[in-house]
Each structure stands twice: as structure tokens, then as C-alpha cells.
Amino acid sequence: MSMSNNITAFLNFVAFMCSIPIIAAGTWLASKPDNECIHWLRWPVVFMGLAVMLVSLAGFVGAYWKKEGLLGVYLVCMAILIILLLVLLVLAFVVTRRNGAYSVPGKGYSEYRLAGFSSWLRNRITDGDSWGNIRACLAVSDICPKLNSEIITADQFFAAHLSPIKSGCCKPPTICGYQYVNPTVWNNPTNTIADADCSIWNNDPNQLCYNCDACKAGLLGNLRKEWRKANLILILTVVVLIWVYLIACSAYRNAQTEQLFERYKQGWA
């Protein structure tokens, strides 16, 4: 029984360490400017990592000091957390599977179509009430103003590998035919009827293309790119957690069996 508890304690230490990359991935996501503007997406991964850390700590204490009740609570809570992490992973992969990007001839960046992204994500990010708050947040961020200090000439701009959100929100769509002045000032469009966003573009730093469908698509493109990177870390962590959990269950069951056997022997003695 002591050996089983030592194994369980060690496994809980491994699970505790697994919570660190989950928290790190969540913190990285939360620190991104686009996620700062979408409050309900910022912290779920961090909270999940903290929950794994606390449950693992409880399991370690239960195993090391032989608190069987605490070990039982640990096994139930960890099973729930693993299921929630799997649901989060599946949901993230489903809603980030589609990609609305399309290449622009002669440009280093891509542009994005709103219809090319998951309807579930699109409806929750770009509906009227949600987008009003997100748009206001983007307008006071430094996402677009930073371009003016990073890029000077038109050649530099057209060769730049802009992030999806910069491509969609900080400039008008290429098809409109605007003439470059600086990264956030464009004049003299030649084809304003080519896209509804062409007439929405405004050189006012507080407006730019923040009301454009291209900006909404760019935000979704950024979210897709960031969440797919975070998913790689989460997949590896969840695989390790499942492996740790299965071994911990086996060790706990063996400890229970050994305890019953000892009681049986004492009864005969």
C-alpha cells in the first residue's frame, strides 16, 4: 500500500507539472491584443490550468499522507477536468478548421473573407452587440498605430507579412484600389463598388476599417492562428494527464485491494 501511495504521489507531481504549460498557453492567449478585446475567450484555459494544479496538489497530499478520501475526490475531479479539456480541444479544432484567407497577387500578406470561417465562431464574435464592444477596444489599441513606426514606404508595406487582424482592420481591401500614403492613410479609390468595405474605410485613426467585414474576418484569422498553436501544447499535456490518470487509478485500486487483504489477514489472526 505504501508503494502504491508513493507511485500515486509521484504521478500527481507529474500532473502538477502538466498544469504549468496549460497555464502558460492560456496566459499567452490572454496576452494577445485580439484576445484582450474578447473577454469570454481570455481566461478559460488559464482557469482550467489552475484547476488541474489545485486538484493535482490535493492528490499529492492525499497520496503522501495516505488520505484516502482526498485521493477519491482527486480521481473524480481529475476525470472531470480531463473531460472538460478534451471538450475544449475538440471545440477549438472544429471552430478553427475553416480558414477564410486568400492570397493577394504581388503582396506579402493575405486578406480574409468573413464567410470562410466557422459560423459558430463568426456568430459569437461579429454579431451587433459583441462587435460594438470589440470594435471600441480595437480602436484604442496599438495594433494599427504601430504600423506607422514599423513601415514607411509602399514597397515595404506591400512586402510585409501582416497579421490577419492588421491586414483586415488597418487598411482597405486591395480590390478597392486605394492609393498608399502611409500604413493607415489611403486615398483616391478607383473601384469603390467592388466591395462594401470600400465605402466603409475612413482615414480617421478611430475608424479605419474597424467596421469592415474584412476586419471581423481578420480578427477571426488571428484567433484561429493563435488557438491552433495553443492546441498543440494542450494536446501533449492532455495525453500526459490521461496517462498519469490511468496509472493513478490502477495504483489507487491496488492500494484498496492491499488494504482489504490486510484487514482480511488481521481478521483471521
CSV table of N, CA and C in Angstrom, one decimal, residues 98-166:
chain,number,residue,atom,x,y,z
A,98,ARG,N,-11.9,25.8,-40.5
A,98,ARG,CA,-12.0,26.5,-41.7
A,98,ARG,C,-11.2,27.8,-41.7
A,99,ASN,N,-10.7,28.2,-42.9
A,99,ASN,CA,-9.8,29.3,-43.0
A,99,ASN,C,-10.3,30.3,-44.1
A,100,GLY,N,-10.5,31.5,-43.7
A,100,GLY,CA,-11.1,32.5,-44.7
A,100,GLY,C,-10.0,33.2,-45.5
A,101,ALA,N,-8.7,32.8,-45.4
A,101,ALA,CA,-7.6,33.6,-46.0
A,101,ALA,C,-7.6,33.3,-47.5
A,102,TYR,N,-7.2,34.3,-48.3
A,102,TYR,CA,-7.0,34.2,-49.7
A,102,TYR,C,-5.8,35.1,-50.1
A,103,SER,N,-5.0,34.6,-51.0
A,103,SER,CA,-3.7,35.4,-51.3
A,103,SER,C,-4.1,36.6,-52.2
A,104,VAL,N,-3.2,37.6,-52.1
A,104,VAL,CA,-3.3,38.8,-52.9
A,104,VAL,C,-2.1,38.9,-53.8
A,105,PRO,N,-2.3,38.8,-55.2
A,105,PRO,CA,-1.1,38.8,-56.1
A,105,PRO,C,-0.2,40.0,-55.8
A,106,GLY,N,1.1,39.7,-55.7
A,106,GLY,CA,2.1,40.7,-55.6
A,106,GLY,C,2.2,41.3,-54.2
A,107,LYS,N,1.5,40.7,-53.2
A,107,LYS,CA,1.6,41.2,-51.9
A,107,LYS,C,2.1,40.2,-50.9
A,108,GLY,N,2.8,40.6,-49.8
A,108,GLY,CA,3.3,39.7,-48.9
A,108,GLY,C,2.3,39.2,-47.9
A,109,TYR,N,1.2,39.8,-47.8
A,109,TYR,CA,0.1,39.5,-46.9
A,109,TYR,C,-1.1,38.8,-47.6
A,110,SER,N,-1.9,38.2,-46.8
A,110,SER,CA,-3.2,37.6,-47.3
A,110,SER,C,-4.3,38.5,-46.8
A,111,GLU,N,-5.5,38.4,-47.5
A,111,GLU,CA,-6.7,39.0,-47.0
A,111,GLU,C,-7.7,38.0,-46.6
A,112,TYR,N,-8.8,38.4,-46.0
A,112,TYR,CA,-9.7,37.4,-45.3
A,112,TYR,C,-11.1,37.7,-45.6
A,113,ARG,N,-11.9,36.6,-45.9
A,113,ARG,CA,-13.3,36.7,-46.1
A,113,ARG,C,-14.0,36.1,-44.9
A,114,LEU,N,-15.0,36.9,-44.4
A,114,LEU,CA,-15.8,36.5,-43.2
A,114,LEU,C,-16.5,35.2,-43.4
A,115,ALA,N,-17.0,34.9,-44.6
A,115,ALA,CA,-17.8,33.7,-44.8
A,115,ALA,C,-16.9,32.4,-44.8
A,116,GLY,N,-15.6,32.6,-44.8
A,116,GLY,CA,-14.7,31.5,-44.8
A,116,GLY,C,-14.4,30.9,-43.5
A,117,PHE,N,-15.0,31.5,-42.4
A,117,PHE,CA,-14.7,31.0,-41.1
A,117,PHE,C,-15.9,30.3,-40.5
A,118,SER,N,-15.7,29.5,-39.4
A,118,SER,CA,-16.8,28.8,-38.7
A,118,SER,C,-18.0,29.7,-38.4
A,119,SER,N,-19.2,29.3,-38.7
A,119,SER,CA,-20.4,30.1,-38.5
A,119,SER,C,-20.6,30.2,-37.0
A,120,TRP,N,-20.2,29.2,-36.2
A,120,TRP,CA,-20.4,29.3,-34.7
A,120,TRP,C,-19.5,30.4,-34.1
A,121,LEU,N,-18.3,30.4,-34.5
A,121,LEU,CA,-17.4,31.5,-34.0
A,121,LEU,C,-17.8,32.8,-34.6
A,122,ARG,N,-18.1,32.8,-35.9
A,122,ARG,CA,-18.5,34.1,-36.5
A,122,ARG,C,-19.7,34.7,-35.8
A,123,ASN,N,-20.7,33.9,-35.5
A,123,ASN,CA,-21.9,34.5,-34.9
A,123,ASN,C,-21.7,35.0,-33.5
A,124,ARG,N,-20.7,34.4,-32.8
A,124,ARG,CA,-20.5,34.9,-31.4
A,124,ARG,C,-19.5,36.0,-31.3
A,125,ILE,N,-18.7,36.2,-32.4
A,125,ILE,CA,-17.8,37.3,-32.3
A,125,ILE,C,-18.3,38.6,-33.1
A,126,THR,N,-19.0,38.4,-34.2
A,126,THR,CA,-19.3,39.5,-35.1
A,126,THR,C,-20.7,40.0,-35.0
A,127,ASP,N,-21.6,39.4,-34.1
A,127,ASP,CA,-22.9,40.0,-34.1
A,127,ASP,C,-22.9,41.4,-33.5
A,128,GLY,N,-24.0,42.1,-33.7
A,128,GLY,CA,-24.0,43.6,-33.4
A,128,GLY,C,-23.5,44.0,-32.1
A,129,ASP,N,-24.0,43.4,-31.0
A,129,ASP,CA,-23.6,43.8,-29.7
A,129,ASP,C,-22.2,43.5,-29.4
A,130,SER,N,-21.8,42.3,-29.7
A,130,SER,CA,-20.4,41.8,-29.4
A,130,SER,C,-19.4,42.7,-30.2
A,131,TRP,N,-19.7,42.9,-31.5
A,131,TRP,CA,-18.7,43.6,-32.3
A,131,TRP,C,-18.6,45.1,-31.9
A,132,GLY,N,-19.7,45.7,-31.4
A,132,GLY,CA,-19.6,47.1,-30.9
A,132,GLY,C,-18.5,47.2,-29.8
A,133,ASN,N,-18.5,46.3,-28.9
A,133,ASN,CA,-17.5,46.4,-27.8
A,133,ASN,C,-16.1,46.0,-28.3
A,134,ILE,N,-16.0,45.0,-29.2
A,134,ILE,CA,-14.7,44.6,-29.7
A,134,ILE,C,-14.1,45.7,-30.6
A,135,ARG,N,-15.0,46.4,-31.4
A,135,ARG,CA,-14.6,47.5,-32.2
A,135,ARG,C,-14.0,48.6,-31.4
A,136,ALA,N,-14.7,49.0,-30.3
A,136,ALA,CA,-14.2,50.1,-29.5
A,136,ALA,C,-12.9,49.7,-28.8
A,137,CYS,N,-12.7,48.5,-28.5
A,137,CYS,CA,-11.5,48.0,-27.9
A,137,CYS,C,-10.3,48.1,-28.9
A,138,LEU,N,-10.6,47.6,-30.1
A,138,LEU,CA,-9.6,47.6,-31.2
A,138,LEU,C,-9.1,49.1,-31.5
A,139,ALA,N,-10.1,50.0,-31.5
A,139,ALA,CA,-9.8,51.4,-31.9
A,139,ALA,C,-8.9,52.1,-30.9
A,140,VAL,N,-8.9,51.6,-29.6
A,140,VAL,CA,-8.0,52.3,-28.7
A,140,VAL,C,-6.7,51.5,-28.4
A,141,SER,N,-6.6,50.3,-29.1
A,141,SER,CA,-5.4,49.5,-29.0
A,141,SER,C,-4.3,50.1,-29.9
A,142,ASP,N,-3.1,49.5,-29.8
A,142,ASP,CA,-1.9,50.0,-30.6
A,142,ASP,C,-1.7,49.1,-31.8
A,143,ILE,N,-2.7,48.2,-32.2
A,143,ILE,CA,-2.5,47.3,-33.3
A,143,ILE,C,-2.2,48.0,-34.6
A,144,CYS,N,-3.0,49.0,-35.0
A,144,CYS,CA,-2.8,49.7,-36.2
A,144,CYS,C,-1.8,50.8,-36.1
A,145,PRO,N,-1.8,51.7,-35.0
A,145,PRO,CA,-0.8,52.7,-34.9
A,145,PRO,C,0.6,52.3,-35.0
A,146,LYS,N,0.9,51.1,-34.5
A,146,LYS,CA,2.3,50.5,-34.5
A,146,LYS,C,2.8,50.4,-35.9
A,147,LEU,N,1.9,50.2,-36.9
A,147,LEU,CA,2.4,50.0,-38.3
A,147,LEU,C,3.1,51.3,-38.8
A,148,ASN,N,2.7,52.4,-38.3
A,148,ASN,CA,3.3,53.7,-38.8
A,148,ASN,C,4.7,53.8,-38.4
A,149,SER,N,5.1,53.2,-37.3
A,149,SER,CA,6.5,53.2,-36.9
A,149,SER,C,7.3,52.1,-37.4
A,150,GLU,N,6.6,51.0,-37.9
A,150,GLU,CA,7.3,49.8,-38.4
A,150,GLU,C,7.6,49.9,-39.9
A,151,ILE,N,6.7,50.6,-40.6
A,151,ILE,CA,6.7,50.6,-42.1
A,151,ILE,C,6.6,52.0,-42.6
A,152,ILE,N,7.5,52.3,-43.6
A,152,ILE,CA,7.5,53.7,-44.1
A,152,ILE,C,7.0,53.8,-45.6
A,153,THR,N,7.7,53.0,-46.4
A,153,THR,CA,7.4,53.1,-47.9
A,153,THR,C,6.3,52.1,-48.3
A,154,ALA,N,5.7,52.4,-49.5
A,154,ALA,CA,4.7,51.5,-50.0
A,154,ALA,C,5.3,50.1,-50.3
A,155,ASP,N,6.5,50.1,-50.8
A,155,ASP,CA,7.2,48.8,-51.1
A,155,ASP,C,7.3,48.0,-49.9
A,156,GLN,N,7.7,48.6,-48.8
A,156,GLN,CA,7.8,47.9,-47.5
A,156,GLN,C,6.5,47.3,-47.1
A,157,PHE,N,5.4,48.1,-47.2
A,157,PHE,CA,4.1,47.7,-46.8
A,157,PHE,C,3.6,46.5,-47.6
A,158,PHE,N,3.7,46.6,-48.9
A,158,PHE,CA,3.2,45.6,-49.8
A,158,PHE,C,4.0,44.3,-49.7
A,159,ALA,N,5.2,44.3,-49.2
A,159,ALA,CA,6.0,43.1,-49.0
A,159,ALA,C,5.9,42.6,-47.6
A,160,ALA,N,5.3,43.3,-46.7
A,160,ALA,CA,5.2,42.9,-45.3
A,160,ALA,C,4.2,41.7,-45.1
A,161,HIS,N,4.6,40.8,-44.2
A,161,HIS,CA,3.7,39.7,-43.8
A,161,HIS,C,2.8,40.2,-42.6
A,162,LEU,N,1.8,40.9,-43.0
A,162,LEU,CA,0.9,41.4,-41.9
A,162,LEU,C,0.1,40.3,-41.3
A,163,SER,N,-0.1,40.5,-40.0
A,163,SER,CA,-1.0,39.5,-39.3
A,163,SER,C,-2.4,39.7,-39.8
A,164,PRO,N,-3.3,38.7,-39.7
A,164,PRO,CA,-4.7,38.8,-40.2
A,164,PRO,C,-5.4,40.0,-39.7
A,165,ILE,N,-5.2,40.3,-38.4
A,165,ILE,CA,-6.0,41.5,-37.9
A,165,ILE,C,-5.5,42.8,-38.5
A,166,LYS,N,-4.2,42.9,-38.7
A,166,LYS,CA,-3.6,44.1,-39.3
A,166,LYS,C,-4.1,44.2,-40.8
